PDB file of C-alpha atoms and ligand atoms in Angstrom:
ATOM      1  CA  UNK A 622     248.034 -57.123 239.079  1.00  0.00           C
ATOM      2  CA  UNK A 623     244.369 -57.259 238.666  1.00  0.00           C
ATOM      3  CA  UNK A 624     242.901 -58.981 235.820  1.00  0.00           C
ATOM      4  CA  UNK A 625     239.380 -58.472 235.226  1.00  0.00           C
ATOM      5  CA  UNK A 626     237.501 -61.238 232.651  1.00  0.00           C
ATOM      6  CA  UNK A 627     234.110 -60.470 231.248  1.00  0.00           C
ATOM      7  CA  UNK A 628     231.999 -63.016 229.320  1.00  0.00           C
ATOM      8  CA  UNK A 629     228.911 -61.176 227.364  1.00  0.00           C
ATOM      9  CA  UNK A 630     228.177 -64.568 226.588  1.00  0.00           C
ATOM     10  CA  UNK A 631     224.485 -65.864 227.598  1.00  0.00           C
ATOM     11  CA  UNK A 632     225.384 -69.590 227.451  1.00  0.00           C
ATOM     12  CA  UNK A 633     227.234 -70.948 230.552  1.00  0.00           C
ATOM     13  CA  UNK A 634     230.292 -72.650 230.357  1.00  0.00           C
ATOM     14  CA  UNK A 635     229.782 -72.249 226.339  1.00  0.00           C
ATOM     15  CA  UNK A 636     232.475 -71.906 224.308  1.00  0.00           C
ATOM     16  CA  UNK A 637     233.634 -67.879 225.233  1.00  0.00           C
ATOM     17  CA  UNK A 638     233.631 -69.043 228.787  1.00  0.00           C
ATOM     18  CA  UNK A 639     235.541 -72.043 228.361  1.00  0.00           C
ATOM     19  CA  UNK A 640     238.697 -69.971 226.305  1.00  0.00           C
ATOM     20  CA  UNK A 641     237.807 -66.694 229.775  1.00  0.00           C
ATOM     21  CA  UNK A 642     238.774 -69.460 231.909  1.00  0.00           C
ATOM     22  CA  UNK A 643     242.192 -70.513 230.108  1.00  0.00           C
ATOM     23  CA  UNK A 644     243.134 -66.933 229.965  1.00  0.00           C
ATOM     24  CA  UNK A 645     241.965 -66.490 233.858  1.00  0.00           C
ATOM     25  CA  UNK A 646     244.044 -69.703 234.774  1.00  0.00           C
ATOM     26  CA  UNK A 647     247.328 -68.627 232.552  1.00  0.00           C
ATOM     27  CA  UNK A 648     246.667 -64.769 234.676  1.00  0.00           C
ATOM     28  CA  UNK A 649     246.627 -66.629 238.034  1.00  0.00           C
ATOM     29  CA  UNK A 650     249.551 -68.521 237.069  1.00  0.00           C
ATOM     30  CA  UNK A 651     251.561 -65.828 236.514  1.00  0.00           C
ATOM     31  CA  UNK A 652     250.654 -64.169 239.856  1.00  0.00           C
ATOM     32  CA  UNK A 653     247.428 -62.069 238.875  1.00  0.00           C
ATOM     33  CA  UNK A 654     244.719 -61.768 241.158  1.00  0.00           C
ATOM     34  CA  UNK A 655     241.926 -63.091 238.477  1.00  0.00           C
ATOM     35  CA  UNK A 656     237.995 -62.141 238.653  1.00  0.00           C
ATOM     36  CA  UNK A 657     235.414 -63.242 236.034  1.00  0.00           C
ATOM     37  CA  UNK A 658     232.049 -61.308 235.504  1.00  0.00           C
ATOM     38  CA  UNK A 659     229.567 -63.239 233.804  1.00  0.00           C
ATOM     39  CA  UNK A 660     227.352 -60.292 232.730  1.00  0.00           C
ATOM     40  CA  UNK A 661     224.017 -62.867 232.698  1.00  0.00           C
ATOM     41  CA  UNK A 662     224.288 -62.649 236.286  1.00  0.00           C
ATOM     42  CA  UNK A 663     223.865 -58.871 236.436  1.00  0.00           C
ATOM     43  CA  UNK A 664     220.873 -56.339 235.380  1.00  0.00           C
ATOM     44  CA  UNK A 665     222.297 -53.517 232.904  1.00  0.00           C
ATOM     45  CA  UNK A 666     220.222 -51.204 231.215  1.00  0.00           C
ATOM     46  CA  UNK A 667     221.203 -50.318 227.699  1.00  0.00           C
ATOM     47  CA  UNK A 668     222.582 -46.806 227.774  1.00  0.00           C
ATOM     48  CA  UNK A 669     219.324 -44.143 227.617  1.00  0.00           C
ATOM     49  CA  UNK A 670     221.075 -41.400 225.438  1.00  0.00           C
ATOM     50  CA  UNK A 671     219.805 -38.984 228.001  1.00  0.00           C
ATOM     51  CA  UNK A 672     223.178 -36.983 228.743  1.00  0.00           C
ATOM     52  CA  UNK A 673     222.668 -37.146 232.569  1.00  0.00           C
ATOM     53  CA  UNK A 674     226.159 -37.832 232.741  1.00  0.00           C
ATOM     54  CA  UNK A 675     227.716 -35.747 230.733  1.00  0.00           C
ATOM     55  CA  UNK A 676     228.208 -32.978 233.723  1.00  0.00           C
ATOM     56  CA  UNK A 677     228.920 -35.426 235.714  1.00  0.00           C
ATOM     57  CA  UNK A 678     230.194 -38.431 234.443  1.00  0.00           C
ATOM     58  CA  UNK A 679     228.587 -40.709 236.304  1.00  0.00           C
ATOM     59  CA  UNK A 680     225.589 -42.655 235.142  1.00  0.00           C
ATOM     60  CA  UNK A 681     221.380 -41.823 236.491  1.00  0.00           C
ATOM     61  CA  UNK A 682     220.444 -45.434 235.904  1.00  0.00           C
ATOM     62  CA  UNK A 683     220.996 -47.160 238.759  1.00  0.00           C
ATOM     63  CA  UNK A 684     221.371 -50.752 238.382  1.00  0.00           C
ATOM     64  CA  UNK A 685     224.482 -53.926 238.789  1.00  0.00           C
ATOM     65  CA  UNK A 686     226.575 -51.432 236.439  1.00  0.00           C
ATOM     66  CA  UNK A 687     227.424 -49.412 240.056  1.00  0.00           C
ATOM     67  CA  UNK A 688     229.544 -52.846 241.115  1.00  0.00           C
ATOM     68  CA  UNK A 689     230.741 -52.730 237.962  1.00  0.00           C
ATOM     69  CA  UNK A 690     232.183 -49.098 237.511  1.00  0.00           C
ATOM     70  CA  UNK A 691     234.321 -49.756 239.806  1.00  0.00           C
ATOM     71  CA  UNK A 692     235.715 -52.846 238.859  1.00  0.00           C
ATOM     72  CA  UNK A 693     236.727 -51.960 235.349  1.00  0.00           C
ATOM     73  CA  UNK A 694     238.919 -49.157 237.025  1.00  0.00           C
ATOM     74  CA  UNK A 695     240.650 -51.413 239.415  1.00  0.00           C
ATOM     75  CA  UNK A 696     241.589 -53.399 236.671  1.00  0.00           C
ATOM     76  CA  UNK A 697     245.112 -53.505 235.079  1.00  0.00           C
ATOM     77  CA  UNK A 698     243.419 -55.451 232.353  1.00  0.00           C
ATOM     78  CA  UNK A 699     240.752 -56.051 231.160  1.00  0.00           C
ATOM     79  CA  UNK A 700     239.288 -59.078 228.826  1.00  0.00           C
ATOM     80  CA  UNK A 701     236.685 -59.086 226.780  1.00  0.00           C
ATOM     81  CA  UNK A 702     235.001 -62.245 225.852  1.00  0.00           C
ATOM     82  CA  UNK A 703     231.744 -62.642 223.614  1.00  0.00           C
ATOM     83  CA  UNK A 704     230.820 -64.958 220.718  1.00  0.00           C
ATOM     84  CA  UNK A 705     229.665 -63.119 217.546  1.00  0.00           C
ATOM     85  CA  UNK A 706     226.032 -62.009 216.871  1.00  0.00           C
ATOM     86  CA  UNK A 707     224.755 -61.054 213.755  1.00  0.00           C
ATOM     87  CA  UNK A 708     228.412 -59.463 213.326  1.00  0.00           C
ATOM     88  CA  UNK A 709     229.039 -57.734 216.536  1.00  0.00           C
ATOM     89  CA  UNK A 710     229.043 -58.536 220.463  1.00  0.00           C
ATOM     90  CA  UNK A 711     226.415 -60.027 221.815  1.00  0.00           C
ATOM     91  CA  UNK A 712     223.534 -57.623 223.350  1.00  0.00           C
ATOM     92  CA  UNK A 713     224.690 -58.640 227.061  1.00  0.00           C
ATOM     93  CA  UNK A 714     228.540 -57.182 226.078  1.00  0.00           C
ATOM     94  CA  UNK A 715     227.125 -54.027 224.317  1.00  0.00           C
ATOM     95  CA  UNK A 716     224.589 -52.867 227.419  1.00  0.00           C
ATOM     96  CA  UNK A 717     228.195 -52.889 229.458  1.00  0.00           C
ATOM     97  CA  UNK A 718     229.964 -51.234 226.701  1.00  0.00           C
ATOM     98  CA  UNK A 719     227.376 -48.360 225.926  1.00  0.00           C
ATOM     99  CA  UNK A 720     227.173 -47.975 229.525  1.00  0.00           C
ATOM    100  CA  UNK A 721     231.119 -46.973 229.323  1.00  0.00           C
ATOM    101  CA  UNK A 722     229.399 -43.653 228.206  1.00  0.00           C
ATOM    102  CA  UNK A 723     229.195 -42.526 231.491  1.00  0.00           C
ATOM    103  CA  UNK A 724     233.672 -43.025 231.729  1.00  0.00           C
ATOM    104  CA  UNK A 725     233.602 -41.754 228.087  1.00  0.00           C
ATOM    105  CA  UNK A 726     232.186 -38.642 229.413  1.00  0.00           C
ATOM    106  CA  UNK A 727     234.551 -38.797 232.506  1.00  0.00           C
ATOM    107  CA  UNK A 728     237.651 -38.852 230.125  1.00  0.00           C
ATOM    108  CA  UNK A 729     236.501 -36.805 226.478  1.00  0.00           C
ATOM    109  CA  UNK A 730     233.903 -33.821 228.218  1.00  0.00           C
ATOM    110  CA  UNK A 731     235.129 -33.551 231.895  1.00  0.00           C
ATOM    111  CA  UNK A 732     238.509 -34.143 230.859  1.00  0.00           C
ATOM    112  CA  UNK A 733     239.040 -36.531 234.099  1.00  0.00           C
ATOM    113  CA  UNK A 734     243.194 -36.758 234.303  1.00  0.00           C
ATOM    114  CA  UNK A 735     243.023 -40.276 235.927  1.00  0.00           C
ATOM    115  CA  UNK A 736     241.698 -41.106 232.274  1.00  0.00           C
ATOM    116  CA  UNK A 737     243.909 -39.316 230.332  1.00  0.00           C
ATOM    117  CA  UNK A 738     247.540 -39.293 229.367  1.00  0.00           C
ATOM    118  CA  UNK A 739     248.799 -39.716 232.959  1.00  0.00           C
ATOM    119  CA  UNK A 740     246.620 -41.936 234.716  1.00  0.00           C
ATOM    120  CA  UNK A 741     246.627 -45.215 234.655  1.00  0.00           C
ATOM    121  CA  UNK A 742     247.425 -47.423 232.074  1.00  0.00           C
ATOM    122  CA  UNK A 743     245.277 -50.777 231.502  1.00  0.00           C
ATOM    123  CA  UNK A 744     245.938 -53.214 228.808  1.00  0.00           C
ATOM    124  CA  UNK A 745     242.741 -54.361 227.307  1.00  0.00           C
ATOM    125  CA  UNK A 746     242.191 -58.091 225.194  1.00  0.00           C
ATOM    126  CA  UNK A 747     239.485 -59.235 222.859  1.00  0.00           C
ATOM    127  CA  UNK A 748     238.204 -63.200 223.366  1.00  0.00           C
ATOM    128  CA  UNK A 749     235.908 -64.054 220.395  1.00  0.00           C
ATOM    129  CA  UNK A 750     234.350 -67.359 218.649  1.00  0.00           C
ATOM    130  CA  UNK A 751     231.651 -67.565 215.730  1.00  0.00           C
ATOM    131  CA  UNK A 752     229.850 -70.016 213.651  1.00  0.00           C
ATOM    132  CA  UNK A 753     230.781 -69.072 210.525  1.00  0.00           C
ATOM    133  CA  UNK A 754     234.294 -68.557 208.686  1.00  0.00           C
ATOM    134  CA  UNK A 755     234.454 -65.485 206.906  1.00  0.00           C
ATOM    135  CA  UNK A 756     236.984 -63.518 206.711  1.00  0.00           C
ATOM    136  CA  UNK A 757     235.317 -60.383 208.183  1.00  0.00           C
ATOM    137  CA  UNK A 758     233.714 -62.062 210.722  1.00  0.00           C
ATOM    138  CA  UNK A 759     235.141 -60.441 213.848  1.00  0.00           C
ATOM    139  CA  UNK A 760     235.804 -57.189 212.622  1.00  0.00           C
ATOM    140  CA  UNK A 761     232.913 -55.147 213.744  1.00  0.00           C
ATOM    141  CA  UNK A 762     233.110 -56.828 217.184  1.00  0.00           C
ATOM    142  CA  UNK A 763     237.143 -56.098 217.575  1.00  0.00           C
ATOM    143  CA  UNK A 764     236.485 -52.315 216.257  1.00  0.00           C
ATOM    144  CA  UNK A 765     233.674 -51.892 219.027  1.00  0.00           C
ATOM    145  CA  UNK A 766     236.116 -53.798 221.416  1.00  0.00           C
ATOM    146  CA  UNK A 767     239.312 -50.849 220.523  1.00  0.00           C
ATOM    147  CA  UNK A 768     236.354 -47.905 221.223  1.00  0.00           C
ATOM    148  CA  UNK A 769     235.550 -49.526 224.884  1.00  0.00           C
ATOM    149  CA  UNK A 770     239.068 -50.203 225.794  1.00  0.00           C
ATOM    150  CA  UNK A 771     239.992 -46.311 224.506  1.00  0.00           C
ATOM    151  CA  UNK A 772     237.823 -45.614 227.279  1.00  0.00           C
ATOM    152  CA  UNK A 773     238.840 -47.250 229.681  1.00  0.00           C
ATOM    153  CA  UNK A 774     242.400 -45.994 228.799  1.00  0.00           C
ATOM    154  CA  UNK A 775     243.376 -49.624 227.979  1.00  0.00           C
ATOM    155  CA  UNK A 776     245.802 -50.287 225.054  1.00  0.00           C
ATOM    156  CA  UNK A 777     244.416 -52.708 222.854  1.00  0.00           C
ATOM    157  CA  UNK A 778     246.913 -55.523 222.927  1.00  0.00           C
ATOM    158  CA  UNK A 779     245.081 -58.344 220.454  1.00  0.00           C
ATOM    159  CA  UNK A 780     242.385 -60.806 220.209  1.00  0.00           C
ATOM    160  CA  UNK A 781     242.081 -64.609 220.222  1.00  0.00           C
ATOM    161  CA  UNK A 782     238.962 -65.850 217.675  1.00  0.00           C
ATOM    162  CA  UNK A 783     238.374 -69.023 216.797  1.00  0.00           C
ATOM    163  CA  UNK A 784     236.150 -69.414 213.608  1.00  0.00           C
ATOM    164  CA  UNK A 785     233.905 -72.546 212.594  1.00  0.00           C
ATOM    165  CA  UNK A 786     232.818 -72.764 216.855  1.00  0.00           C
ATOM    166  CA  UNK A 787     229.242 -73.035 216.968  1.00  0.00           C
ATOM    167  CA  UNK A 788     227.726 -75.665 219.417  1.00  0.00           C
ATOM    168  CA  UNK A 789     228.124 -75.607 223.116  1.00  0.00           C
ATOM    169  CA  UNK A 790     231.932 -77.312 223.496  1.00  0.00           C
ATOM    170  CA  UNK A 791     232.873 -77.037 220.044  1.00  0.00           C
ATOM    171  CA  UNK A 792     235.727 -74.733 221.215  1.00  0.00           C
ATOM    172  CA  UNK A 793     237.292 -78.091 221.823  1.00  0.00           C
ATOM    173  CA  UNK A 794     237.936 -79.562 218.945  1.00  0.00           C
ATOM    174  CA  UNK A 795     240.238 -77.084 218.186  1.00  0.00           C
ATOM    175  CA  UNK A 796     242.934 -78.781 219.559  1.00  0.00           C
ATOM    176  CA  UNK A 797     245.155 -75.534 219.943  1.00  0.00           C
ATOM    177  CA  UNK A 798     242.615 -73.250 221.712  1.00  0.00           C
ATOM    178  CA  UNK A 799     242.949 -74.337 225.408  1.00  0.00           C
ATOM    179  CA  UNK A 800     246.728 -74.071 225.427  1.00  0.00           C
ATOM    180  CA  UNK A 801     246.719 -70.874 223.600  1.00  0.00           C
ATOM    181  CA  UNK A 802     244.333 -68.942 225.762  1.00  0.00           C
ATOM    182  CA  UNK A 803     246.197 -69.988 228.944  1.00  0.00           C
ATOM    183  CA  UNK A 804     249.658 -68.746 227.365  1.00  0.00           C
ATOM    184  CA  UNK A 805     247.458 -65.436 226.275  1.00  0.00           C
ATOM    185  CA  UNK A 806     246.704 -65.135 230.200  1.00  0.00           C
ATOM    186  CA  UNK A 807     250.508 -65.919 231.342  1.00  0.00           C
ATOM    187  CA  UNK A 808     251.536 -63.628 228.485  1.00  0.00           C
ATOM    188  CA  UNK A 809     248.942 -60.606 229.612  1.00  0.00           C
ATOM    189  CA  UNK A 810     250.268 -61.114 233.077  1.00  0.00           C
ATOM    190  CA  UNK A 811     254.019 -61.079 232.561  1.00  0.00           C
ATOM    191  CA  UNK A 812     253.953 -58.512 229.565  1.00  0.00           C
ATOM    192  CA  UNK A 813     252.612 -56.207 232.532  1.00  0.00           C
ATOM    193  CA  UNK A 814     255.413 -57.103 234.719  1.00  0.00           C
ATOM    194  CA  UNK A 815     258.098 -56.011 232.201  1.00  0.00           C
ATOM    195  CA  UNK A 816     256.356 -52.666 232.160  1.00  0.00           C
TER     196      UNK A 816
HETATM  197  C1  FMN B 779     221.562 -64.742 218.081  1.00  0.00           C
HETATM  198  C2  FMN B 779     222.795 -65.374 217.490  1.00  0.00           C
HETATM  199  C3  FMN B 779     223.451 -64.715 216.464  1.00  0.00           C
HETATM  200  C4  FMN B 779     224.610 -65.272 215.916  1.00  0.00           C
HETATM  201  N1  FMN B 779     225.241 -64.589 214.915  1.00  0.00           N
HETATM  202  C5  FMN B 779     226.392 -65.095 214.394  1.00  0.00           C
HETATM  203  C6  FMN B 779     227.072 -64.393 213.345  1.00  0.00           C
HETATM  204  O1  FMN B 779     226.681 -63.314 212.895  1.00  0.00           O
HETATM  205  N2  FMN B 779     228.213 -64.940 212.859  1.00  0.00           N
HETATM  206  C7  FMN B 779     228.709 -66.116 213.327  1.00  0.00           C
HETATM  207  O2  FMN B 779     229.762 -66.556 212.853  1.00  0.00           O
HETATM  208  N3  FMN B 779     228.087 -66.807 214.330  1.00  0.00           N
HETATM  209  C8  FMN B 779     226.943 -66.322 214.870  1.00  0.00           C
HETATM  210  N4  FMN B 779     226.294 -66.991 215.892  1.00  0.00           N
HETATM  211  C9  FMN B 779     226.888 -68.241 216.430  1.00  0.00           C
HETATM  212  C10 FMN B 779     227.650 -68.074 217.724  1.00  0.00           C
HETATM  213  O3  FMN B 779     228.647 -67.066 217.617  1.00  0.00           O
HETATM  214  C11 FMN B 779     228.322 -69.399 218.105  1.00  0.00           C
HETATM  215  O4  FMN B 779     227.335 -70.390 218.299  1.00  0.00           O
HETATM  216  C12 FMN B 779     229.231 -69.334 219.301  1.00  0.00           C
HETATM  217  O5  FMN B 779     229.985 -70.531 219.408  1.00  0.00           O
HETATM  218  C13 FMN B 779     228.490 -69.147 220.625  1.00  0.00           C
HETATM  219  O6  FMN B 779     229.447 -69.003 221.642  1.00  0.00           O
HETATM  220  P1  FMN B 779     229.181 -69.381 223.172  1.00  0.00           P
HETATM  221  O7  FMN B 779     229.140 -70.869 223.269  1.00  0.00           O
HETATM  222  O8  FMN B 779     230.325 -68.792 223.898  1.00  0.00           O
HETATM  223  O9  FMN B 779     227.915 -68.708 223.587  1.00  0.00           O
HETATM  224  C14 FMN B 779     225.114 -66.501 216.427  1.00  0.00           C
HETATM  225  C15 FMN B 779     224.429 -67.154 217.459  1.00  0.00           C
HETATM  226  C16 FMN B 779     223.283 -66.602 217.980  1.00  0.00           C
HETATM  227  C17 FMN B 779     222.550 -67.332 219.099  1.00  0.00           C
END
């Protein structure tokens, strides 16, 4: 099983990353073969609006979201991880996700079957932290998270958040979050297995 991990945060080995990692580490426990993208590390273009791949579904812009394409379809599941911004996903997280256009245009115009009813099935996970403690905190973030996965004909299986998590290893003094994100990875991994 294939377990793809994507931090859209810009601070390395911040608090998103830290919980990616736990999740990774629970996946590879339970057998997955684990890969983490830190999207800082890769050039993607926010999405252009121009329709060039809405005949085609594939994107014009040609940039780091080619080796990427083809990693979100390998993937049996996929994990999202960004810290909130202003109320949503950080910029780095929502370049990749408007890029999905080009797949949403694969599965919704050209009507690709291996995105549709019988192809196959991903499970797709939300990983989010934030400074503040609202209640509503996470909410845009987890409804853009449910559109990308839809795409990617993932079924949204739930989110970890951590409120109150603002500077750089803060995640820690949570005392919880470690050992909860690596049973979310051995969970993802061996919910998969029962089918
Ligand atoms: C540009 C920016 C916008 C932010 N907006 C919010 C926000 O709307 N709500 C919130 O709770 N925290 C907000 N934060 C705080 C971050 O979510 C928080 O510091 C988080 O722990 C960063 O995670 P990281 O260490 O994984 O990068 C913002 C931080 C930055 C830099």
């Amino acid at each position: 099983m294939k377990v793809l991990g994507i931090s859209g945060s810009p601070r390395r080995g911040g608090n998103t990353d830290t919980l990616l990692e736990e999740v990774l580490k629970g996946a590879e426990k339970e057998g997955a073969k684990a890969e983490r993208l830190h999207l800082i590390d890769y050039t993607i273009t926010p999405c252009k609006e121009c329709h060039g791949c809405d005949n085609t579904g594939n994107c014009v812009v040609l940039d780091d979201m080619e080796k990427i394409y083809p990693k979100l379809l390998e993937a049996d599941v996929v994990i999202l991880a960004s810290p909130i911004f202003f109320y949503g996903v950080t910029a780095w997280a929502k370049a990749l996700i408007d890029r999905s256009q080009a797949l949403w245009s694969r599965k919704y115009l050209l009507k690709d079957p291996s995105l549709g009813k019988e192809g196959k099935k991903r499970k797709g996970f939300f990983i989010s932290v934030g400074a503040t403690k609202g209640p509503k905190v996470f909410e845009g973030a987890i409804l853009t998270a449910k559109y990308f996965f839809d795409v990617l004909n993932a079924e949204y299986v739930g989110e970890l958040v951590f409120r109150g998590v603002e500077a750089k290893g803060d995640i820690l003094k949570h005392p919880e979050a470690l050992q909860q994100a690596y049973e979310t990875g051995r969970e993802l991994v061996s919910a998969g297995k029962k089918g």
